[in-house]
Amino acid sequence: MDITSAEFVKGVVGSDGILFDGVPQVAFIGRSNVGKSSVINSLVNRNKLVKVGKKPGKTTELNFFSINERQVYFVDLPGYGYAKLGPSQRESIEKLISWYLLYSEVKPKMVVLILDIKAGVTDFDQQTIAMLKEQGHSFVIVANKIDKLNQKERSLRMSEIRKEAGTEEVIAYSAKDKKGVEELLAAIS
Ligand SMILES: Nc1nc2c(ncn2[C@@H]2O[C@H](COP(=O)(O)OP(=O)(O)OP(=O)(O)O)[C@@H](O)[C@H]2O)c(=O)[nH]1
Ligand SMILES: [Mg+2]
């Protein structure tokens, strides 16, 4: 897929016409601060399409971005597991994510589960992977921030992550250095 345009459409917190307007959705999901927004920016080659890093855990909506005039939507999901949020805010984020994946009757064309390569597969990620498998959603895992590790640590962590996640479909990625972009674009096309 060649991305020629990207623009924010809207944020939703529940059922909404945009979920069912027939445009395929690629959903980006993962723990808070792993780099979901940065990965989207790196794919569309824009530094500021999606806000990065300012207020972790403050994104509470499903944010829809139109790619190539609605050829596809990129959906930026709120990050789960942000320790500094209160329990009720965390719960409402987790509810929104599981609603989208389990109950909304949306079938995303692809779900991109983003991890921080140093943190690896957390309990939350394991639950998400189980949910994705149960629902039969197509997904690919992105191990982001590989620029933080040297080559040796990187390949060690990659094989651990593949083992823990139970899938070979794990892309080594750096939103910062734009590594893995072609591979991820191929996986979501
Ligand atoms: N070194 C490095 N830092 C990164 C990379 N990707 C993102 N970051 C940094 O990680 C922090 C979080 O990035 P975001 O893209 O805001 O993460 P997010 O997952 O969207 O976070 P929430 O929206 O809070 O859930 C920022 O300070 C980014 O600059 C990367 O590939 N390498
Ligand atoms: Mg974000």
mmCIF file with all atom_site columns, C-alpha atoms and ligand atoms in Angstrom:
data_model
loop_
_atom_site.group_PDB
_atom_site.id
_atom_site.type_symbol
_atom_site.label_atom_id
_atom_site.label_alt_id
_atom_site.label_comp_id
_atom_site.label_asym_id
_atom_site.label_entity_id
_atom_site.label_seq_id
_atom_site.pdbx_PDB_ins_code
_atom_site.Cartn_x
_atom_site.Cartn_y
_atom_site.Cartn_z
_atom_site.occupancy
_atom_site.B_iso_or_equiv
_atom_site.pdbx_formal_charge
_atom_site.auth_seq_id
_atom_site.auth_comp_id
_atom_site.auth_asym_id
_atom_site.auth_atom_id
_atom_site.pdbx_PDB_model_num
ATOM   1   C  CA  . MET A 1 1   ? 0.000   0.000   0.000  1.00 0.00 ? 1   MET A CA  1
ATOM   2   C  CA  . ASP A 1 2   ? 1.263   3.459   -0.933 1.00 0.00 ? 2   ASP A CA  1
ATOM   3   C  CA  . ILE A 1 3   ? 0.024   6.104   1.459  1.00 0.00 ? 3   ILE A CA  1
ATOM   4   C  CA  . THR A 1 4   ? -0.611  9.406   -0.274 1.00 0.00 ? 4   THR A CA  1
ATOM   5   C  CA  . SER A 1 5   ? -2.924  11.103  2.195  1.00 0.00 ? 5   SER A CA  1
ATOM   6   C  CA  . ALA A 1 6   ? -3.908  10.838  5.834  1.00 0.00 ? 6   ALA A CA  1
ATOM   7   C  CA  . GLU A 1 7   ? -6.307  12.913  7.869  1.00 0.00 ? 7   GLU A CA  1
ATOM   8   C  CA  . PHE A 1 8   ? -8.093  12.740  11.199 1.00 0.00 ? 8   PHE A CA  1
ATOM   9   C  CA  . VAL A 1 9   ? -11.812 12.046  10.836 1.00 0.00 ? 9   VAL A CA  1
ATOM   10  C  CA  . LYS A 1 10  ? -13.221 11.608  14.346 1.00 0.00 ? 10  LYS A CA  1
ATOM   11  C  CA  . GLY A 1 11  ? -12.973 9.982   17.745 1.00 0.00 ? 11  GLY A CA  1
ATOM   12  C  CA  . VAL A 1 12  ? -15.736 7.679   18.961 1.00 0.00 ? 12  VAL A CA  1
ATOM   13  C  CA  . VAL A 1 13  ? -16.498 6.092   22.341 1.00 0.00 ? 13  VAL A CA  1
ATOM   14  C  CA  . GLY A 1 14  ? -19.140 3.615   21.290 1.00 0.00 ? 14  GLY A CA  1
ATOM   15  C  CA  . SER A 1 15  ? -21.397 2.669   18.437 1.00 0.00 ? 15  SER A CA  1
ATOM   16  C  CA  . ASP A 1 16  ? -21.189 5.159   15.576 1.00 0.00 ? 16  ASP A CA  1
ATOM   17  C  CA  . GLY A 1 17  ? -21.933 5.181   11.853 1.00 0.00 ? 17  GLY A CA  1
ATOM   18  C  CA  . ILE A 1 18  ? -18.252 5.353   10.975 1.00 0.00 ? 18  ILE A CA  1
ATOM   19  C  CA  . LEU A 1 19  ? -17.746 1.835   12.343 1.00 0.00 ? 19  LEU A CA  1
ATOM   20  C  CA  . PHE A 1 20  ? -20.068 0.396   9.743  1.00 0.00 ? 20  PHE A CA  1
ATOM   21  C  CA  . ASP A 1 21  ? -19.606 2.653   6.709  1.00 0.00 ? 21  ASP A CA  1
ATOM   22  C  CA  . GLY A 1 22  ? -17.865 -0.090  4.742  1.00 0.00 ? 22  GLY A CA  1
ATOM   23  C  CA  . VAL A 1 23  ? -14.344 1.355   4.854  1.00 0.00 ? 23  VAL A CA  1
ATOM   24  C  CA  . PRO A 1 24  ? -11.887 -1.356  6.025  1.00 0.00 ? 24  PRO A CA  1
ATOM   25  C  CA  . GLN A 1 25  ? -10.271 -0.697  9.405  1.00 0.00 ? 25  GLN A CA  1
ATOM   26  C  CA  . VAL A 1 26  ? -6.729  -1.333  10.551 1.00 0.00 ? 26  VAL A CA  1
ATOM   27  C  CA  . ALA A 1 27  ? -6.649  -1.063  14.348 1.00 0.00 ? 27  ALA A CA  1
ATOM   28  C  CA  . PHE A 1 28  ? -3.547  -0.182  16.368 1.00 0.00 ? 28  PHE A CA  1
ATOM   29  C  CA  . ILE A 1 29  ? -3.624  -1.482  19.897 1.00 0.00 ? 29  ILE A CA  1
ATOM   30  C  CA  . GLY A 1 30  ? -1.213  -1.876  22.789 1.00 0.00 ? 30  GLY A CA  1
ATOM   31  C  CA  . ARG A 1 31  ? -0.144  -0.726  26.225 1.00 0.00 ? 31  ARG A CA  1
ATOM   32  C  CA  . SER A 1 32  ? 0.086   2.960   26.911 1.00 0.00 ? 32  SER A CA  1
ATOM   33  C  CA  . ASN A 1 33  ? 3.358   4.505   25.777 1.00 0.00 ? 33  ASN A CA  1
ATOM   34  C  CA  . VAL A 1 34  ? 4.525   1.635   23.533 1.00 0.00 ? 34  VAL A CA  1
ATOM   35  C  CA  . GLY A 1 35  ? 4.375   3.994   20.559 1.00 0.00 ? 35  GLY A CA  1
ATOM   36  C  CA  . LYS A 1 36  ? 1.021   3.344   18.839 1.00 0.00 ? 36  LYS A CA  1
ATOM   37  C  CA  . SER A 1 37  ? 0.675   6.945   17.697 1.00 0.00 ? 37  SER A CA  1
ATOM   38  C  CA  . SER A 1 38  ? 4.337   7.107   16.666 1.00 0.00 ? 38  SER A CA  1
ATOM   39  C  CA  . VAL A 1 39  ? 3.964   3.942   14.587 1.00 0.00 ? 39  VAL A CA  1
ATOM   40  C  CA  . ILE A 1 40  ? 0.979   5.441   12.754 1.00 0.00 ? 40  ILE A CA  1
ATOM   41  C  CA  . ASN A 1 41  ? 2.930   8.642   12.110 1.00 0.00 ? 41  ASN A CA  1
ATOM   42  C  CA  . SER A 1 42  ? 5.885   6.642   10.776 1.00 0.00 ? 42  SER A CA  1
ATOM   43  C  CA  . LEU A 1 43  ? 3.629   4.717   8.389  1.00 0.00 ? 43  LEU A CA  1
ATOM   44  C  CA  . VAL A 1 44  ? 2.017   7.819   6.956  1.00 0.00 ? 44  VAL A CA  1
ATOM   45  C  CA  . ASN A 1 45  ? 5.318   9.666   6.979  1.00 0.00 ? 45  ASN A CA  1
ATOM   46  C  CA  . ARG A 1 46  ? 4.009   12.561  9.021  1.00 0.00 ? 46  ARG A CA  1
ATOM   47  C  CA  . ASN A 1 47  ? 5.406   13.577  12.363 1.00 0.00 ? 47  ASN A CA  1
ATOM   48  C  CA  . LYS A 1 48  ? 2.304   15.207  13.712 1.00 0.00 ? 48  LYS A CA  1
ATOM   49  C  CA  . LEU A 1 49  ? -0.767  13.476  12.328 1.00 0.00 ? 49  LEU A CA  1
ATOM   50  C  CA  . VAL A 1 50  ? -1.267  11.767  15.679 1.00 0.00 ? 50  VAL A CA  1
ATOM   51  C  CA  . LYS A 1 51  ? -0.234  13.417  18.922 1.00 0.00 ? 51  LYS A CA  1
ATOM   52  C  CA  . VAL A 1 52  ? 2.671   11.674  20.573 1.00 0.00 ? 52  VAL A CA  1
ATOM   53  C  CA  . GLY A 1 53  ? 3.775   11.303  24.133 1.00 0.00 ? 53  GLY A CA  1
ATOM   54  C  CA  . LYS A 1 54  ? 2.305   14.500  25.575 1.00 0.00 ? 54  LYS A CA  1
ATOM   55  C  CA  . LYS A 1 55  ? -0.306  13.073  27.895 1.00 0.00 ? 55  LYS A CA  1
ATOM   56  C  CA  . PRO A 1 56  ? 0.054   9.331   28.229 1.00 0.00 ? 56  PRO A CA  1
ATOM   57  C  CA  . GLY A 1 57  ? -3.172  7.574   28.979 1.00 0.00 ? 57  GLY A CA  1
ATOM   58  C  CA  . LYS A 1 58  ? -5.331  10.547  28.099 1.00 0.00 ? 58  LYS A CA  1
ATOM   59  C  CA  . THR A 1 59  ? -6.588  9.077   24.839 1.00 0.00 ? 59  THR A CA  1
ATOM   60  C  CA  . THR A 1 60  ? -9.918  7.557   25.734 1.00 0.00 ? 60  THR A CA  1
ATOM   61  C  CA  . GLU A 1 61  ? -11.473 7.343   22.287 1.00 0.00 ? 61  GLU A CA  1
ATOM   62  C  CA  . LEU A 1 62  ? -11.146 5.236   19.172 1.00 0.00 ? 62  LEU A CA  1
ATOM   63  C  CA  . ASN A 1 63  ? -9.539  7.751   16.826 1.00 0.00 ? 63  ASN A CA  1
ATOM   64  C  CA  . PHE A 1 64  ? -10.257 7.275   13.119 1.00 0.00 ? 64  PHE A CA  1
ATOM   65  C  CA  . PHE A 1 65  ? -7.819  8.452   10.444 1.00 0.00 ? 65  PHE A CA  1
ATOM   66  C  CA  . SER A 1 66  ? -8.722  8.314   6.782  1.00 0.00 ? 66  SER A CA  1
ATOM   67  C  CA  . ILE A 1 67  ? -5.918  6.933   4.626  1.00 0.00 ? 67  ILE A CA  1
ATOM   68  C  CA  . ASN A 1 68  ? -5.940  7.667   0.882  1.00 0.00 ? 68  ASN A CA  1
ATOM   69  C  CA  . GLU A 1 69  ? -9.383  9.293   0.928  1.00 0.00 ? 69  GLU A CA  1
ATOM   70  C  CA  . ARG A 1 70  ? -11.069 6.424   2.786  1.00 0.00 ? 70  ARG A CA  1
ATOM   71  C  CA  . GLN A 1 71  ? -9.285  3.519   1.117  1.00 0.00 ? 71  GLN A CA  1
ATOM   72  C  CA  . VAL A 1 72  ? -8.801  2.395   4.703  1.00 0.00 ? 72  VAL A CA  1
ATOM   73  C  CA  . TYR A 1 73  ? -9.148  3.794   8.227  1.00 0.00 ? 73  TYR A CA  1
ATOM   74  C  CA  . PHE A 1 74  ? -6.301  3.585   10.694 1.00 0.00 ? 74  PHE A CA  1
ATOM   75  C  CA  . VAL A 1 75  ? -7.889  3.347   14.132 1.00 0.00 ? 75  VAL A CA  1
ATOM   76  C  CA  . ASP A 1 76  ? -5.703  4.500   17.031 1.00 0.00 ? 76  ASP A CA  1
ATOM   77  C  CA  . LEU A 1 77  ? -6.987  2.826   20.183 1.00 0.00 ? 77  LEU A CA  1
ATOM   78  C  CA  . PRO A 1 78  ? -6.420  4.122   23.697 1.00 0.00 ? 78  PRO A CA  1
ATOM   79  C  CA  . GLY A 1 79  ? -3.487  2.510   25.486 1.00 0.00 ? 79  GLY A CA  1
ATOM   80  C  CA  . TYR A 1 80  ? -4.239  -0.028  28.174 1.00 0.00 ? 80  TYR A CA  1
ATOM   81  C  CA  . GLY A 1 81  ? -2.484  -0.620  31.476 1.00 0.00 ? 81  GLY A CA  1
ATOM   82  C  CA  . TYR A 1 82  ? -1.433  2.939   32.215 1.00 0.00 ? 82  TYR A CA  1
ATOM   83  C  CA  . ALA A 1 83  ? -0.459  2.729   35.880 1.00 0.00 ? 83  ALA A CA  1
ATOM   84  C  CA  . LYS A 1 84  ? -1.134  6.345   36.767 1.00 0.00 ? 84  LYS A CA  1
ATOM   85  C  CA  . LEU A 1 85  ? -4.776  6.339   35.740 1.00 0.00 ? 85  LEU A CA  1
ATOM   86  C  CA  . GLY A 1 86  ? -7.418  5.739   38.364 1.00 0.00 ? 86  GLY A CA  1
ATOM   87  C  CA  . PRO A 1 87  ? -9.146  2.346   38.367 1.00 0.00 ? 87  PRO A CA  1
ATOM   88  C  CA  . SER A 1 88  ? -12.393 3.674   36.893 1.00 0.00 ? 88  SER A CA  1
ATOM   89  C  CA  . GLN A 1 89  ? -10.643 5.386   33.975 1.00 0.00 ? 89  GLN A CA  1
ATOM   90  C  CA  . ARG A 1 90  ? -8.588  2.265   33.328 1.00 0.00 ? 90  ARG A CA  1
ATOM   91  C  CA  . GLU A 1 91  ? -11.688 0.165   33.437 1.00 0.00 ? 91  GLU A CA  1
ATOM   92  C  CA  . SER A 1 92  ? -13.525 2.344   30.938 1.00 0.00 ? 92  SER A CA  1
ATOM   93  C  CA  . ILE A 1 93  ? -10.577 2.171   28.525 1.00 0.00 ? 93  ILE A CA  1
ATOM   94  C  CA  . GLU A 1 94  ? -10.376 -1.608  28.856 1.00 0.00 ? 94  GLU A CA  1
ATOM   95  C  CA  . LYS A 1 95  ? -14.125 -1.829  28.326 1.00 0.00 ? 95  LYS A CA  1
ATOM   96  C  CA  . LEU A 1 96  ? -13.951 0.280   25.169 1.00 0.00 ? 96  LEU A CA  1
ATOM   97  C  CA  . ILE A 1 97  ? -11.160 -1.896  23.747 1.00 0.00 ? 97  ILE A CA  1
ATOM   98  C  CA  . SER A 1 98  ? -12.910 -5.161  24.493 1.00 0.00 ? 98  SER A CA  1
ATOM   99  C  CA  . TRP A 1 99  ? -16.185 -3.743  23.200 1.00 0.00 ? 99  TRP A CA  1
ATOM   100 C  CA  . TYR A 1 100 ? -14.480 -2.847  19.910 1.00 0.00 ? 100 TYR A CA  1
ATOM   101 C  CA  . LEU A 1 101 ? -12.805 -6.249  19.582 1.00 0.00 ? 101 LEU A CA  1
ATOM   102 C  CA  . LEU A 1 102 ? -15.520 -8.503  20.991 1.00 0.00 ? 102 LEU A CA  1
ATOM   103 C  CA  . TYR A 1 103 ? -18.956 -6.972  20.810 1.00 0.00 ? 103 TYR A CA  1
ATOM   104 C  CA  . SER A 1 104 ? -19.111 -4.181  18.243 1.00 0.00 ? 104 SER A CA  1
ATOM   105 C  CA  . GLU A 1 105 ? -19.487 -6.627  15.336 1.00 0.00 ? 105 GLU A CA  1
ATOM   106 C  CA  . VAL A 1 106 ? -16.765 -4.742  13.541 1.00 0.00 ? 106 VAL A CA  1
ATOM   107 C  CA  . LYS A 1 107 ? -14.345 -7.046  11.797 1.00 0.00 ? 107 LYS A CA  1
ATOM   108 C  CA  . PRO A 1 108 ? -11.127 -5.070  11.385 1.00 0.00 ? 108 PRO A CA  1
ATOM   109 C  CA  . LYS A 1 109 ? -9.206  -6.081  8.290  1.00 0.00 ? 109 LYS A CA  1
ATOM   110 C  CA  . MET A 1 110 ? -6.119  -6.232  10.486 1.00 0.00 ? 110 MET A CA  1
ATOM   111 C  CA  . VAL A 1 111 ? -5.202  -5.584  14.102 1.00 0.00 ? 111 VAL A CA  1
ATOM   112 C  CA  . VAL A 1 112 ? -1.674  -4.328  14.770 1.00 0.00 ? 112 VAL A CA  1
ATOM   113 C  CA  . LEU A 1 113 ? -0.653  -5.198  18.329 1.00 0.00 ? 113 LEU A CA  1
ATOM   114 C  CA  . ILE A 1 114 ? 2.253   -3.015  19.354 1.00 0.00 ? 114 ILE A CA  1
ATOM   115 C  CA  . LEU A 1 115 ? 4.757   -3.962  22.073 1.00 0.00 ? 115 LEU A CA  1
ATOM   116 C  CA  . ASP A 1 116 ? 7.804   -2.249  23.471 1.00 0.00 ? 116 ASP A CA  1
ATOM   117 C  CA  . ILE A 1 117 ? 10.648  -4.637  22.608 1.00 0.00 ? 117 ILE A CA  1
ATOM   118 C  CA  . LYS A 1 118 ? 12.218  -4.114  26.035 1.00 0.00 ? 118 LYS A CA  1
ATOM   119 C  CA  . ALA A 1 119 ? 9.018   -4.810  27.967 1.00 0.00 ? 119 ALA A CA  1
ATOM   120 C  CA  . GLY A 1 120 ? 8.035   -7.747  25.748 1.00 0.00 ? 120 GLY A CA  1
ATOM   121 C  CA  . VAL A 1 121 ? 4.695   -9.528  26.061 1.00 0.00 ? 121 VAL A CA  1
ATOM   122 C  CA  . THR A 1 122 ? 2.932   -8.342  29.238 1.00 0.00 ? 122 THR A CA  1
ATOM   123 C  CA  . ASP A 1 123 ? -0.091  -9.980  30.892 1.00 0.00 ? 123 ASP A CA  1
ATOM   124 C  CA  . PHE A 1 124 ? -2.329  -7.392  29.244 1.00 0.00 ? 124 PHE A CA  1
ATOM   125 C  CA  . ASP A 1 125 ? -0.827  -8.261  25.863 1.00 0.00 ? 125 ASP A CA  1
ATOM   126 C  CA  . GLN A 1 126 ? -1.401  -11.967 26.505 1.00 0.00 ? 126 GLN A CA  1
ATOM   127 C  CA  . GLN A 1 127 ? -5.064  -11.256 27.241 1.00 0.00 ? 127 GLN A CA  1
ATOM   128 C  CA  . THR A 1 128 ? -5.346  -9.222  24.063 1.00 0.00 ? 128 THR A CA  1
ATOM   129 C  CA  . ILE A 1 129 ? -3.692  -11.959 21.995 1.00 0.00 ? 129 ILE A CA  1
ATOM   130 C  CA  . ALA A 1 130 ? -6.110  -14.505 23.471 1.00 0.00 ? 130 ALA A CA  1
ATOM   131 C  CA  . MET A 1 131 ? -9.038  -12.210 22.611 1.00 0.00 ? 131 MET A CA  1
ATOM   132 C  CA  . LEU A 1 132 ? -7.792  -11.739 19.038 1.00 0.00 ? 132 LEU A CA  1
ATOM   133 C  CA  . LYS A 1 133 ? -7.358  -15.482 18.521 1.00 0.00 ? 133 LYS A CA  1
ATOM   134 C  CA  . GLU A 1 134 ? -10.751 -16.277 20.031 1.00 0.00 ? 134 GLU A CA  1
ATOM   135 C  CA  . GLN A 1 135 ? -12.468 -13.793 17.754 1.00 0.00 ? 135 GLN A CA  1
ATOM   136 C  CA  . GLY A 1 136 ? -10.569 -14.967 14.707 1.00 0.00 ? 136 GLY A CA  1
ATOM   137 C  CA  . HIS A 1 137 ? -9.237  -11.450 14.050 1.00 0.00 ? 137 HIS A CA  1
ATOM   138 C  CA  . SER A 1 138 ? -6.231  -11.223 11.732 1.00 0.00 ? 138 SER A CA  1
ATOM   139 C  CA  . PHE A 1 139 ? -3.352  -9.675  13.610 1.00 0.00 ? 139 PHE A CA  1
ATOM   140 C  CA  . VAL A 1 140 ? 0.302   -8.864  13.398 1.00 0.00 ? 140 VAL A CA  1
ATOM   141 C  CA  . ILE A 1 141 ? 2.623   -8.002  16.287 1.00 0.00 ? 141 ILE A CA  1
ATOM   142 C  CA  . VAL A 1 142 ? 5.021   -5.080  16.123 1.00 0.00 ? 142 VAL A CA  1
ATOM   143 C  CA  . ALA A 1 143 ? 7.983   -4.980  18.533 1.00 0.00 ? 143 ALA A CA  1
ATOM   144 C  CA  . ASN A 1 144 ? 8.647   -1.246  18.615 1.00 0.00 ? 144 ASN A CA  1
ATOM   145 C  CA  . LYS A 1 145 ? 11.645  0.786   19.848 1.00 0.00 ? 145 LYS A CA  1
ATOM   146 C  CA  . ILE A 1 146 ? 14.322  -1.639  18.565 1.00 0.00 ? 146 ILE A CA  1
ATOM   147 C  CA  . ASP A 1 147 ? 16.628  1.400   18.328 1.00 0.00 ? 147 ASP A CA  1
ATOM   148 C  CA  . LYS A 1 148 ? 17.018  1.114   22.106 1.00 0.00 ? 148 LYS A CA  1
ATOM   149 C  CA  . LEU A 1 149 ? 18.800  -2.259  21.891 1.00 0.00 ? 149 LEU A CA  1
ATOM   150 C  CA  . ASN A 1 150 ? 21.971  -3.478  20.246 1.00 0.00 ? 150 ASN A CA  1
ATOM   151 C  CA  . GLN A 1 151 ? 21.850  -6.185  17.597 1.00 0.00 ? 151 GLN A CA  1
ATOM   152 C  CA  . LYS A 1 152 ? 22.501  -9.029  20.004 1.00 0.00 ? 152 LYS A CA  1
ATOM   153 C  CA  . GLU A 1 153 ? 19.869  -8.020  22.598 1.00 0.00 ? 153 GLU A CA  1
ATOM   154 C  CA  . ARG A 1 154 ? 17.467  -7.323  19.789 1.00 0.00 ? 154 ARG A CA  1
ATOM   155 C  CA  . SER A 1 155 ? 17.536  -10.811 18.293 1.00 0.00 ? 155 SER A CA  1
ATOM   156 C  CA  . LEU A 1 156 ? 17.377  -12.389 21.754 1.00 0.00 ? 156 LEU A CA  1
ATOM   157 C  CA  . ARG A 1 157 ? 14.292  -10.333 22.648 1.00 0.00 ? 157 ARG A CA  1
ATOM   158 C  CA  . MET A 1 158 ? 12.690  -11.030 19.254 1.00 0.00 ? 158 MET A CA  1
ATOM   159 C  CA  . SER A 1 159 ? 12.896  -14.778 19.711 1.00 0.00 ? 159 SER A CA  1
ATOM   160 C  CA  . GLU A 1 160 ? 11.574  -14.521 23.282 1.00 0.00 ? 160 GLU A CA  1
ATOM   161 C  CA  . ILE A 1 161 ? 8.651   -12.425 22.068 1.00 0.00 ? 161 ILE A CA  1
ATOM   162 C  CA  . ARG A 1 162 ? 7.850   -14.864 19.258 1.00 0.00 ? 162 ARG A CA  1
ATOM   163 C  CA  . LYS A 1 163 ? 7.845   -17.700 21.771 1.00 0.00 ? 163 LYS A CA  1
ATOM   164 C  CA  . GLU A 1 164 ? 5.702   -15.870 24.350 1.00 0.00 ? 164 GLU A CA  1
ATOM   165 C  CA  . ALA A 1 165 ? 3.232   -14.631 21.754 1.00 0.00 ? 165 ALA A CA  1
ATOM   166 C  CA  . GLY A 1 166 ? 2.971   -18.035 20.102 1.00 0.00 ? 166 GLY A CA  1
ATOM   167 C  CA  . THR A 1 167 ? 3.367   -16.596 16.615 1.00 0.00 ? 167 THR A CA  1
ATOM   168 C  CA  . GLU A 1 168 ? 6.129   -15.918 14.130 1.00 0.00 ? 168 GLU A CA  1
ATOM   169 C  CA  . GLU A 1 169 ? 4.350   -12.832 12.826 1.00 0.00 ? 169 GLU A CA  1
ATOM   170 C  CA  . VAL A 1 170 ? 6.382   -10.322 14.832 1.00 0.00 ? 170 VAL A CA  1
ATOM   171 C  CA  . ILE A 1 171 ? 7.927   -7.340  13.059 1.00 0.00 ? 171 ILE A CA  1
ATOM   172 C  CA  . ALA A 1 172 ? 11.026  -5.664  14.508 1.00 0.00 ? 172 ALA A CA  1
ATOM   173 C  CA  . TYR A 1 173 ? 10.245  -1.950  14.358 1.00 0.00 ? 173 TYR A CA  1
ATOM   174 C  CA  . SER A 1 174 ? 11.481  1.502   15.188 1.00 0.00 ? 174 SER A CA  1
ATOM   175 C  CA  . ALA A 1 175 ? 9.085   4.403   14.701 1.00 0.00 ? 175 ALA A CA  1
ATOM   176 C  CA  . LYS A 1 176 ? 11.992  6.668   15.550 1.00 0.00 ? 176 LYS A CA  1
ATOM   177 C  CA  . ASP A 1 177 ? 14.352  5.329   12.858 1.00 0.00 ? 177 ASP A CA  1
ATOM   178 C  CA  . LYS A 1 178 ? 11.557  4.217   10.505 1.00 0.00 ? 178 LYS A CA  1
ATOM   179 C  CA  . LYS A 1 179 ? 12.715  0.598   10.559 1.00 0.00 ? 179 LYS A CA  1
ATOM   180 C  CA  . GLY A 1 180 ? 10.235  -2.091  9.560  1.00 0.00 ? 180 GLY A CA  1
ATOM   181 C  CA  . VAL A 1 181 ? 7.898   0.306   7.763  1.00 0.00 ? 181 VAL A CA  1
ATOM   182 C  CA  . GLU A 1 182 ? 7.854   -1.631  4.470  1.00 0.00 ? 182 GLU A CA  1
ATOM   183 C  CA  . GLU A 1 183 ? 7.273   -4.917  6.266  1.00 0.00 ? 183 GLU A CA  1
ATOM   184 C  CA  . LEU A 1 184 ? 4.377   -3.531  8.291  1.00 0.00 ? 184 LEU A CA  1
ATOM   185 C  CA  . LEU A 1 185 ? 2.801   -1.872  5.248  1.00 0.00 ? 185 LEU A CA  1
ATOM   186 C  CA  . ALA A 1 186 ? 2.957   -5.220  3.475  1.00 0.00 ? 186 ALA A CA  1
ATOM   187 C  CA  . ALA A 1 187 ? 1.354   -6.974  6.445  1.00 0.00 ? 187 ALA A CA  1
ATOM   188 C  CA  . ILE A 1 188 ? -1.604  -4.586  6.552  1.00 0.00 ? 188 ILE A CA  1
ATOM   189 C  CA  . SER A 1 189 ? -2.158  -4.323  2.807  1.00 0.00 ? 189 SER A CA  1
HETATM 190 N  N1  . LIG B 2 .   ? 13.361  5.365   21.131 1.00 0.00 ? 1   LIG B N1  1
HETATM 191 C  C1  . LIG B 2 .   ? 12.128  5.294   20.627 1.00 0.00 ? 1   LIG B C1  1
HETATM 192 N  N2  . LIG B 2 .   ? 11.108  5.975   21.206 1.00 0.00 ? 1   LIG B N2  1
HETATM 193 C  C2  . LIG B 2 .   ? 9.873   5.869   20.672 1.00 0.00 ? 1   LIG B C2  1
HETATM 194 C  C3  . LIG B 2 .   ? 9.606   5.061   19.531 1.00 0.00 ? 1   LIG B C3  1
HETATM 195 N  N3  . LIG B 2 .   ? 8.268   5.135   19.265 1.00 0.00 ? 1   LIG B N3  1
HETATM 196 C  C4  . LIG B 2 .   ? 7.745   5.968   20.191 1.00 0.00 ? 1   LIG B C4  1
HETATM 197 N  N4  . LIG B 2 .   ? 8.685   6.406   21.046 1.00 0.00 ? 1   LIG B N4  1
HETATM 198 C  C5  . LIG B 2 .   ? 8.507   7.329   22.190 1.00 0.00 ? 1   LIG B C5  1
HETATM 199 O  O1  . LIG B 2 .   ? 7.646   6.702   23.139 1.00 0.00 ? 1   LIG B O1  1
HETATM 200 C  C6  . LIG B 2 .   ? 6.774   7.668   23.756 1.00 0.00 ? 1   LIG B C6  1
HETATM 201 C  C7  . LIG B 2 .   ? 5.325   7.253   23.566 1.00 0.00 ? 1   LIG B C7  1
HETATM 202 O  O2  . LIG B 2 .   ? 4.994   7.311   22.190 1.00 0.00 ? 1   LIG B O2  1
HETATM 203 P  P1  . LIG B 2 .   ? 3.459   7.392   21.701 1.00 0.00 ? 1   LIG B P1  1
HETATM 204 O  O3  . LIG B 2 .   ? 3.479   7.215   20.229 1.00 0.00 ? 1   LIG B O3  1
HETATM 205 O  O4  . LIG B 2 .   ? 2.805   8.602   22.250 1.00 0.00 ? 1   LIG B O4  1
HETATM 206 O  O5  . LIG B 2 .   ? 2.861   6.099   22.421 1.00 0.00 ? 1   LIG B O5  1
HETATM 207 P  P2  . LIG B 2 .   ? 1.345   5.623   22.492 1.00 0.00 ? 1   LIG B P2  1
HETATM 208 O  O6  . LIG B 2 .   ? 1.385   4.148   22.528 1.00 0.00 ? 1   LIG B O6  1
HETATM 209 O  O7  . LIG B 2 .   ? 0.553   6.247   21.410 1.00 0.00 ? 1   LIG B O7  1
HETATM 210 O  O8  . LIG B 2 .   ? 0.921   6.176   23.916 1.00 0.00 ? 1   LIG B O8  1
HETATM 211 P  P3  . LIG B 2 .   ? -0.600  6.423   24.465 1.00 0.00 ? 1   LIG B P3  1
HETATM 212 O  O9  . LIG B 2 .   ? -1.348  7.202   23.434 1.00 0.00 ? 1   LIG B O9  1
HETATM 213 O  O10 . LIG B 2 .   ? -0.383  7.179   25.749 1.00 0.00 ? 1   LIG B O10 1
HETATM 214 O  O11 . LIG B 2 .   ? -1.187  5.088   24.719 1.00 0.00 ? 1   LIG B O11 1
HETATM 215 C  C8  . LIG B 2 .   ? 7.116   9.005   23.097 1.00 0.00 ? 1   LIG B C8  1
HETATM 216 O  O12 . LIG B 2 .   ? 8.001   9.692   23.940 1.00 0.00 ? 1   LIG B O12 1
HETATM 217 C  C9  . LIG B 2 .   ? 7.774   8.607   21.787 1.00 0.00 ? 1   LIG B C9  1
HETATM 218 O  O13 . LIG B 2 .   ? 8.667   9.577   21.311 1.00 0.00 ? 1   LIG B O13 1
HETATM 219 C  C10 . LIG B 2 .   ? 10.718  4.355   18.927 1.00 0.00 ? 1   LIG B C10 1
HETATM 220 O  O14 . LIG B 2 .   ? 10.605  3.619   17.930 1.00 0.00 ? 1   LIG B O14 1
HETATM 221 N  N5  . LIG B 2 .   ? 11.945  4.508   19.520 1.00 0.00 ? 1   LIG B N5  1
HETATM 222 MG MG  . MG  B 3 .   ? -1.186  7.488   21.481 1.00 0.00 ? 2   MG  B MG  1
#
